[in-house]
Short mmCIF file of C-alpha atoms and ligand atoms in Angstrom, two decimals:
data_model
loop_
_atom_site.label_atom_id
_atom_site.label_comp_id
_atom_site.label_asym_id
_atom_site.label_seq_id
_atom_site.Cartn_x
_atom_site.Cartn_y
_atom_site.Cartn_z
CA MET A 14 1.16 28.35 3.85
CA SER A 15 1.14 28.19 0.07
CA SER A 16 -1.91 27.25 -1.94
CA HIS A 17 -2.90 23.66 -1.55
CA SER A 18 -5.24 21.15 -3.05
CA GLY A 19 -8.28 21.60 -0.85
CA LEU A 20 -7.25 18.53 1.13
CA VAL A 21 -5.73 20.52 3.95
CA GLY A 22 -7.94 21.97 6.67
CA ASP A 23 -6.69 24.44 9.28
CA ASP A 24 -5.71 21.64 11.69
CA LEU A 25 -3.64 19.83 9.11
CA ALA A 26 -2.08 23.12 7.96
CA ALA A 27 -0.90 23.78 11.53
CA ASP A 28 0.50 20.22 11.72
CA LEU A 29 2.36 20.74 8.44
CA ASP A 30 4.08 23.76 10.01
CA ARG A 31 4.91 21.73 13.11
CA VAL A 32 6.37 18.93 11.03
CA ALA A 33 8.49 21.39 9.06
CA SER A 34 10.03 22.77 12.25
CA MET A 35 10.58 19.27 13.69
CA ILE A 36 12.54 18.43 10.55
CA VAL A 37 14.58 21.63 10.85
CA GLY A 38 15.40 20.70 14.47
CA ALA A 39 16.60 17.17 13.67
CA GLN A 40 20.13 16.26 12.56
CA THR A 41 19.64 12.55 11.88
CA ILE A 42 16.42 11.48 10.16
CA ALA A 43 15.25 7.97 9.23
CA ILE A 44 12.25 7.44 6.96
CA SER A 45 10.40 4.17 6.41
CA GLY A 46 7.21 2.81 4.93
CA HIS A 47 5.43 -0.45 5.76
CA THR A 48 6.38 -4.11 5.38
CA SER A 49 5.82 -5.66 1.91
CA PRO A 50 6.29 -2.21 0.41
CA ASP A 51 4.08 -0.98 -2.43
CA GLY A 52 4.52 1.93 -4.82
CA ASP A 53 3.10 4.48 -2.39
CA SER A 54 5.17 3.30 0.54
CA LEU A 55 8.43 3.32 -1.48
CA GLY A 56 7.61 6.41 -3.54
CA SER A 57 6.64 8.41 -0.46
CA ALA A 58 9.75 7.40 1.53
CA LEU A 59 12.15 8.01 -1.38
CA GLY A 60 10.44 11.22 -2.50
CA LEU A 61 10.45 12.72 0.98
CA GLY A 62 13.99 11.49 1.69
CA LEU A 63 15.39 12.94 -1.54
CA ALA A 64 13.64 16.26 -1.03
CA LEU A 65 15.00 16.56 2.51
CA ARG A 66 18.51 15.62 1.37
CA GLU A 67 18.40 18.21 -1.40
CA ARG A 68 17.11 20.89 0.95
CA TYR A 69 19.30 20.01 3.95
CA PRO A 70 22.59 18.56 2.63
CA ASP A 71 24.11 18.76 6.12
CA LYS A 72 21.55 16.49 7.72
CA SER A 73 21.85 12.71 7.67
CA VAL A 74 18.69 11.40 5.98
CA THR A 75 18.31 7.63 5.51
CA CYS A 76 15.46 5.84 3.75
CA LEU A 77 14.82 2.41 5.25
CA LEU A 78 13.16 -0.81 4.14
CA ALA A 79 10.95 -2.36 6.80
CA ASP A 80 11.91 -5.88 5.64
CA ASP A 81 15.32 -7.39 5.05
CA ALA A 82 14.36 -8.13 1.44
CA PRO A 83 15.12 -6.60 -1.95
CA VAL A 84 12.96 -3.80 -3.35
CA PRO A 85 10.18 -5.36 -5.50
CA ARG A 86 11.44 -5.55 -9.08
CA ILE A 87 8.87 -3.19 -10.61
CA TYR A 88 9.87 -0.39 -8.22
CA ARG A 89 13.64 -0.62 -8.70
CA PHE A 90 13.48 2.09 -11.38
CA LEU A 91 12.58 4.67 -8.72
CA PRO A 92 15.39 7.21 -8.32
CA HIS A 93 17.82 6.12 -5.57
CA ALA A 94 15.87 2.91 -4.86
CA ASP A 95 19.25 1.15 -4.74
CA GLU A 96 20.22 3.26 -1.72
CA LEU A 97 17.35 2.02 0.45
CA LEU A 98 18.80 0.39 3.55
CA SER A 99 17.29 -2.58 5.39
CA ALA A 100 16.26 -1.37 8.83
CA VAL A 101 18.10 -4.29 10.48
CA ARG A 102 21.33 -2.74 9.18
CA TYR A 103 20.58 0.72 10.58
CA ASP A 104 22.10 0.99 14.06
CA ALA A 105 21.63 4.66 14.84
CA SER A 106 19.04 6.18 17.14
CA PRO A 107 17.81 9.01 14.92
CA ASP A 108 16.64 12.38 16.19
CA LEU A 109 13.56 11.94 14.02
CA PHE A 110 11.81 8.93 12.56
CA ILE A 111 9.27 9.56 9.80
CA SER A 112 6.77 6.79 9.09
CA VAL A 113 5.01 6.94 5.73
CA ASP A 114 1.90 5.05 4.58
CA CYS A 115 1.64 2.97 7.75
CA PRO A 116 -1.20 3.09 10.32
CA ILE A 117 0.25 0.76 12.98
CA LEU A 118 3.70 0.32 14.45
CA ASP A 119 3.63 -3.45 13.81
CA ARG A 120 3.44 -2.95 10.05
CA LEU A 121 6.75 -1.09 10.19
CA ALA A 122 8.32 -4.54 10.87
CA ASP A 123 12.10 -4.09 11.38
CA SER A 124 11.74 -0.32 11.14
CA SER A 125 9.56 -0.29 14.25
CA ASP A 126 12.71 -0.81 16.36
CA VAL A 127 14.24 2.30 14.77
CA ALA A 128 11.00 4.19 15.50
CA ARG A 129 11.18 3.11 19.16
CA ARG A 130 14.80 4.32 19.41
CA ALA A 131 14.06 7.69 17.81
CA ARG A 132 13.73 10.86 19.87
CA THR A 133 10.62 11.95 17.97
CA VAL A 134 8.30 10.25 15.50
CA ILE A 135 6.19 11.76 12.72
CA SER A 136 3.66 9.85 10.63
CA PHE A 137 2.35 10.75 7.18
CA ASP A 138 -0.52 8.42 6.35
CA HIS A 139 -3.90 8.04 4.66
CA HIS A 140 -5.15 4.83 6.32
CA PRO A 141 -7.72 4.90 9.12
CA ALA A 142 -6.07 4.20 12.48
CA ARG A 143 -7.46 3.49 15.95
CA HIS A 144 -4.40 4.69 17.81
CA GLU A 145 -1.63 7.05 16.83
CA PHE A 146 1.88 5.75 17.47
CA ALA A 147 3.61 8.94 16.34
CA GLY A 148 4.11 12.15 18.30
CA VAL A 149 2.73 14.09 15.35
CA SER A 150 0.50 12.33 12.88
CA LEU A 151 -0.52 13.80 9.53
CA ARG A 152 -3.40 11.45 8.88
CA CYS A 153 -5.74 12.25 6.04
CA VAL A 154 -8.01 9.38 5.02
CA ASP A 155 -9.35 11.43 2.09
CA ALA A 156 -5.91 11.49 0.48
CA ALA A 157 -5.69 8.95 -2.33
CA ALA A 158 -2.08 8.21 -1.44
CA THR A 159 0.43 9.13 1.22
CA ALA A 160 2.42 10.60 -1.68
CA VAL A 161 -0.32 13.23 -2.08
CA LEU A 162 0.25 14.29 1.53
CA ILE A 163 4.02 14.41 1.03
CA GLU A 164 3.54 16.52 -2.10
CA VAL A 165 1.23 18.91 -0.24
CA PHE A 166 3.74 19.10 2.61
CA LEU A 167 6.74 19.81 0.35
CA TYR A 168 4.77 22.43 -1.50
CA ALA A 169 3.53 24.07 1.71
CA ALA A 170 7.06 24.05 3.17
CA ASP A 171 8.38 25.72 0.00
CA MET A 172 10.72 22.87 -0.77
CA THR A 173 12.03 22.35 -4.26
CA ILE A 174 10.50 19.31 -5.94
CA SER A 175 13.14 17.95 -8.33
CA SER A 176 12.19 15.69 -11.21
CA GLU A 177 13.49 12.70 -9.21
CA VAL A 178 11.38 13.58 -6.17
CA ALA A 179 8.40 14.16 -8.45
CA THR A 180 8.73 10.77 -10.15
CA CYS A 181 8.87 8.99 -6.78
CA LEU A 182 5.76 10.75 -5.50
CA LEU A 183 3.82 10.36 -8.74
CA CYS A 184 4.53 6.62 -8.63
CA GLY A 185 2.82 6.52 -5.23
CA ILE A 186 -0.25 8.33 -6.55
CA VAL A 187 -0.45 6.29 -9.75
CA THR A 188 -0.19 2.93 -7.97
CA ASP A 189 -2.50 3.70 -5.02
CA THR A 190 -5.22 4.98 -7.38
CA GLY A 191 -4.76 2.03 -9.75
CA ARG A 192 -3.72 4.43 -12.51
CA PHE A 193 -6.44 6.90 -11.43
CA GLN A 194 -9.09 4.20 -11.85
CA TYR A 195 -10.17 3.58 -8.21
CA GLN A 196 -12.83 5.51 -6.27
CA ASN A 197 -10.09 7.36 -4.34
CA ALA A 198 -8.87 9.17 -7.49
CA ASN A 199 -10.20 12.56 -6.39
CA SER A 200 -9.37 16.05 -7.55
CA ALA A 201 -6.65 16.41 -4.91
CA ALA A 202 -4.89 13.38 -6.41
CA PHE A 203 -5.07 14.85 -9.91
CA PHE A 204 -4.04 18.25 -8.57
CA SER A 205 -0.89 16.86 -6.91
CA ALA A 206 -0.18 14.68 -9.94
CA SER A 207 -0.44 17.69 -12.21
CA ARG A 208 2.00 19.70 -10.10
CA LEU A 209 4.39 16.74 -10.00
CA VAL A 210 4.34 16.37 -13.79
CA ALA A 211 5.03 20.11 -14.01
CA CYS A 212 8.07 19.46 -11.77
CA GLY A 213 9.38 16.82 -14.19
CA ALA A 214 7.75 13.56 -13.05
CA GLN A 215 7.57 11.02 -15.87
CA PRO A 216 4.14 9.34 -16.01
CA ALA A 217 5.02 7.30 -19.11
CA LEU A 218 8.13 5.92 -17.42
CA ILE A 219 6.10 4.92 -14.34
CA ALA A 220 3.46 3.22 -16.51
CA LEU A 221 6.14 1.40 -18.49
CA GLU A 222 8.06 0.16 -15.45
CA VAL A 223 5.12 -0.73 -13.20
CA TYR A 224 2.47 -1.96 -15.66
CA GLN A 225 4.11 -2.80 -18.97
CA SER A 226 7.17 -4.74 -17.84
CA GLN A 227 5.71 -7.97 -16.47
CA ARG A 228 7.79 -11.09 -16.58
CA ILE A 229 6.28 -13.85 -18.70
CA GLU A 230 6.38 -16.07 -15.58
CA TYR A 231 4.10 -13.62 -13.80
CA LEU A 232 1.68 -13.57 -16.73
CA ARG A 233 1.48 -17.38 -16.57
CA LEU A 234 0.48 -17.12 -12.90
CA GLU A 235 -1.99 -14.38 -13.75
CA SER A 236 -3.64 -16.60 -16.34
CA LEU A 237 -3.91 -19.37 -13.73
CA VAL A 238 -5.58 -16.98 -11.28
CA MET A 239 -7.82 -15.68 -14.05
CA GLY A 240 -8.86 -19.22 -14.95
CA ARG A 241 -9.90 -19.84 -11.35
CA ILE A 242 -12.17 -16.82 -10.98
CA LYS A 243 -15.58 -17.81 -9.68
CA THR A 244 -18.54 -15.53 -9.21
CA VAL A 245 -21.40 -15.91 -6.75
CA ALA A 246 -24.39 -13.79 -5.68
CA GLY A 247 -25.58 -13.29 -9.22
CA GLY A 248 -22.13 -12.15 -10.30
CA LYS A 249 -21.73 -9.48 -7.60
CA VAL A 250 -18.96 -11.31 -5.74
CA ALA A 251 -15.86 -12.71 -7.42
CA TYR A 252 -12.97 -14.60 -5.93
CA SER A 253 -9.84 -16.44 -6.90
CA TYR A 254 -6.66 -17.65 -5.26
CA ALA A 255 -3.04 -18.70 -5.74
CA ARG A 256 -1.32 -21.51 -3.88
CA GLU A 257 2.29 -21.43 -2.80
CA VAL A 258 2.98 -24.26 -5.27
CA ASP A 259 1.54 -22.11 -8.11
CA LEU A 260 4.09 -19.40 -7.43
CA ARG A 261 6.88 -21.97 -7.24
CA ARG A 262 5.88 -23.73 -10.47
CA CYS A 263 5.49 -20.44 -12.36
CA GLY A 264 8.72 -19.04 -10.88
CA VAL A 265 7.07 -15.98 -9.36
CA SER A 266 7.98 -14.31 -6.07
CA ALA A 267 5.42 -13.16 -3.52
CA ASP A 268 6.22 -9.48 -4.04
CA GLU A 269 5.08 -9.76 -7.66
CA CYS A 270 1.53 -10.73 -6.68
CA ASP A 271 0.09 -7.34 -5.67
CA GLY A 272 -1.73 -6.86 -8.96
CA LEU A 273 -3.55 -10.20 -8.95
CA VAL A 274 -6.55 -8.88 -7.03
CA ASP A 275 -7.13 -6.44 -9.88
CA VAL A 276 -7.57 -9.36 -12.26
CA VAL A 277 -10.45 -10.57 -10.07
CA ARG A 278 -11.75 -7.02 -9.72
CA SER A 279 -11.97 -6.53 -13.47
CA VAL A 280 -14.98 -8.83 -13.98
CA ASN A 281 -18.03 -6.99 -15.27
CA GLY A 282 -20.83 -6.60 -12.72
CA VAL A 283 -18.66 -7.54 -9.72
CA GLU A 284 -19.17 -5.31 -6.69
CA VAL A 285 -16.78 -6.90 -4.22
CA CYS A 286 -13.92 -9.26 -4.83
CA LEU A 287 -11.54 -11.42 -2.87
CA PHE A 288 -8.13 -12.77 -3.75
CA LEU A 289 -6.36 -15.24 -1.46
CA ARG A 290 -2.71 -16.20 -1.64
CA GLU A 291 -0.90 -18.82 0.42
CA LEU A 292 2.13 -17.40 2.22
CA ASP A 293 5.29 -19.46 2.19
CA GLY A 294 6.44 -21.41 5.23
CA ASP A 295 2.94 -22.08 6.58
CA ARG A 296 2.46 -18.46 7.57
CA GLY A 297 -1.21 -18.54 6.55
CA ILE A 298 -3.12 -16.86 3.75
CA ARG A 299 -2.93 -13.26 2.61
CA GLY A 300 -6.36 -11.93 1.69
CA ASN A 301 -7.05 -8.88 -0.45
CA LEU A 302 -10.50 -7.34 -0.78
CA ARG A 303 -11.70 -4.75 -3.25
CA SER A 304 -15.01 -2.97 -3.66
CA LYS A 305 -16.01 -1.40 -6.96
CA ALA A 306 -19.14 0.30 -5.62
CA ASP A 307 -20.09 1.95 -2.32
CA ILE A 308 -19.76 -1.24 -0.30
CA ASP A 309 -17.21 -0.97 2.52
CA VAL A 310 -14.96 -4.06 2.69
CA SER A 311 -12.71 -2.77 5.48
CA GLY A 312 -14.98 -4.34 8.13
CA VAL A 313 -14.47 -7.80 6.65
CA ALA A 314 -10.70 -7.28 6.67
CA ASP A 315 -11.01 -6.03 10.24
CA ALA A 316 -12.94 -9.18 11.25
CA PHE A 317 -9.86 -11.18 10.21
CA GLY A 318 -7.38 -8.98 12.04
CA GLY A 319 -6.49 -6.78 9.08
CA GLY A 320 -7.65 -3.40 7.91
CA GLY A 321 -7.49 -0.85 5.16
CA HIS A 322 -9.78 1.42 3.22
CA ALA A 323 -13.47 1.09 2.34
CA ALA A 324 -12.63 0.10 -1.24
CA ALA A 325 -9.33 -1.73 -0.66
CA ALA A 326 -8.45 -3.77 2.40
CA GLY A 327 -6.36 -6.76 3.40
CA PHE A 328 -5.71 -9.25 6.16
CA THR A 329 -3.72 -12.36 7.03
CA TYR A 330 -5.80 -15.48 7.64
CA HIS A 331 -4.51 -18.47 9.57
CA GLY A 332 -5.89 -21.55 7.91
CA SER A 333 -6.34 -23.15 4.50
CA ILE A 334 -7.63 -21.44 1.36
CA LYS A 335 -10.79 -23.56 1.41
CA ALA A 336 -11.49 -22.75 5.06
CA GLY A 337 -10.74 -19.10 4.35
CA LEU A 338 -13.19 -19.00 1.46
CA SER A 339 -15.92 -20.67 3.49
CA GLU A 340 -15.45 -18.14 6.29
CA ILE A 341 -14.97 -14.99 4.25
CA LEU A 342 -17.45 -15.51 1.40
CA PRO A 343 -20.54 -15.46 3.68
CA LEU A 344 -19.47 -12.04 4.95
CA LEU A 345 -19.04 -10.77 1.39
CA LEU A 346 -22.38 -12.27 0.37
CA GLU A 347 -23.95 -10.46 3.30
CA LEU A 348 -22.40 -7.18 2.11
CA VAL A 349 -24.06 -7.47 -1.30
CA GLY A 350 -27.31 -8.67 0.28
CA ALA A 351 -27.11 -12.17 -1.14
CA ASP A 352 -28.00 -15.49 0.41
CA VAL A 353 -25.34 -17.89 1.67
CA SER A 354 -27.10 -20.68 -0.24
CA GLU A 355 -25.63 -19.08 -3.36
CA MET A 356 -22.20 -20.22 -2.22
CA PRO A 357 -20.77 -23.24 -4.03
CA ALA A 358 -21.65 -26.42 -2.13
CA SER A 359 -17.96 -27.35 -1.96
CA LEU A 360 -17.36 -24.36 0.30
CA ARG A 361 -20.57 -24.38 2.25
CA SER A 362 -19.58 -27.13 4.69
CA GLY A 363 -18.01 -24.75 7.17
CA VAL A 364 -20.84 -22.24 7.10
CA SER A 365 -23.27 -22.34 9.96
CA ALA A 366 -26.23 -20.26 11.08
CA LYS A 367 -23.88 -17.88 12.89
CA SER A 368 -22.80 -16.47 9.55
CA ARG A 369 -26.19 -14.98 8.91
MN1 MN B 412 -0.83 4.22 0.39
#
């Protein structure tokens, strides 16, 4: 095993070896990240897929999209993003299915059927999980991004990391650490990022494409969300929301909204924040939670059937935005040790003694 970033204990090192030999033993390989893909999910799948294709030109390696939807615009610059195949159009039963950045089979959406058909399943992931769905799971919750784990794996397996592979993986690290600004931006993340830049990854290109290429329509929506930010609990909790009609009027698609929670997060003095967005077709509300301090918001996400990390979690809520706020805010107020009476009266109607 080559030198690694300090992330890999003996157990994980043994698993990395096992994964390498499972890959060698497979002829057809399908790789997929989760539904509503983000930079880590796409960067990890593409980076691993490209590296395997370069190393094993005789194998059939296919990178899949869990949804039958286009790649989000800001990630289309990723090398070979145009070759990603919707899982519904992949008919084969692969020897090996590799899940990246996904803790539960359900979040693989259409790709979960491919996983079920596969002879063996490997998972690379950094989310906490209650059950493992893969035969071999490389789960490291201390990794800032799944892309860090992929980088460590490629390095340990002595695989060449081309500049294209490196750019894909660095995109995963940059986006999952919020440009190295979140609490998860640890030395292992910087270590992998440094090695990737040495391999030819282009940090300036990633920053340009992901953060400096917003459509004016998106910025109009962002200003709407910004204008709606409210703080409670002496400024420790902030929240905002976007309605389906806001997206329609601004001309913004749902996959462009991932960064909106960061607008809410950016308020000075805020410790936890909440951003709610109505899903189209009455599918409920998507909730995103962030913590800027030591407060763990994953339990709140869990209470609403979601999950995630201590500092970044999400869930889908079935109900209206107002009902969602009046249910979720008391839990956030509790986390920062504030009183529910600090909630705006307009939202307090649904709150009862059970919330305390
Ligand atoms: Mn991730």
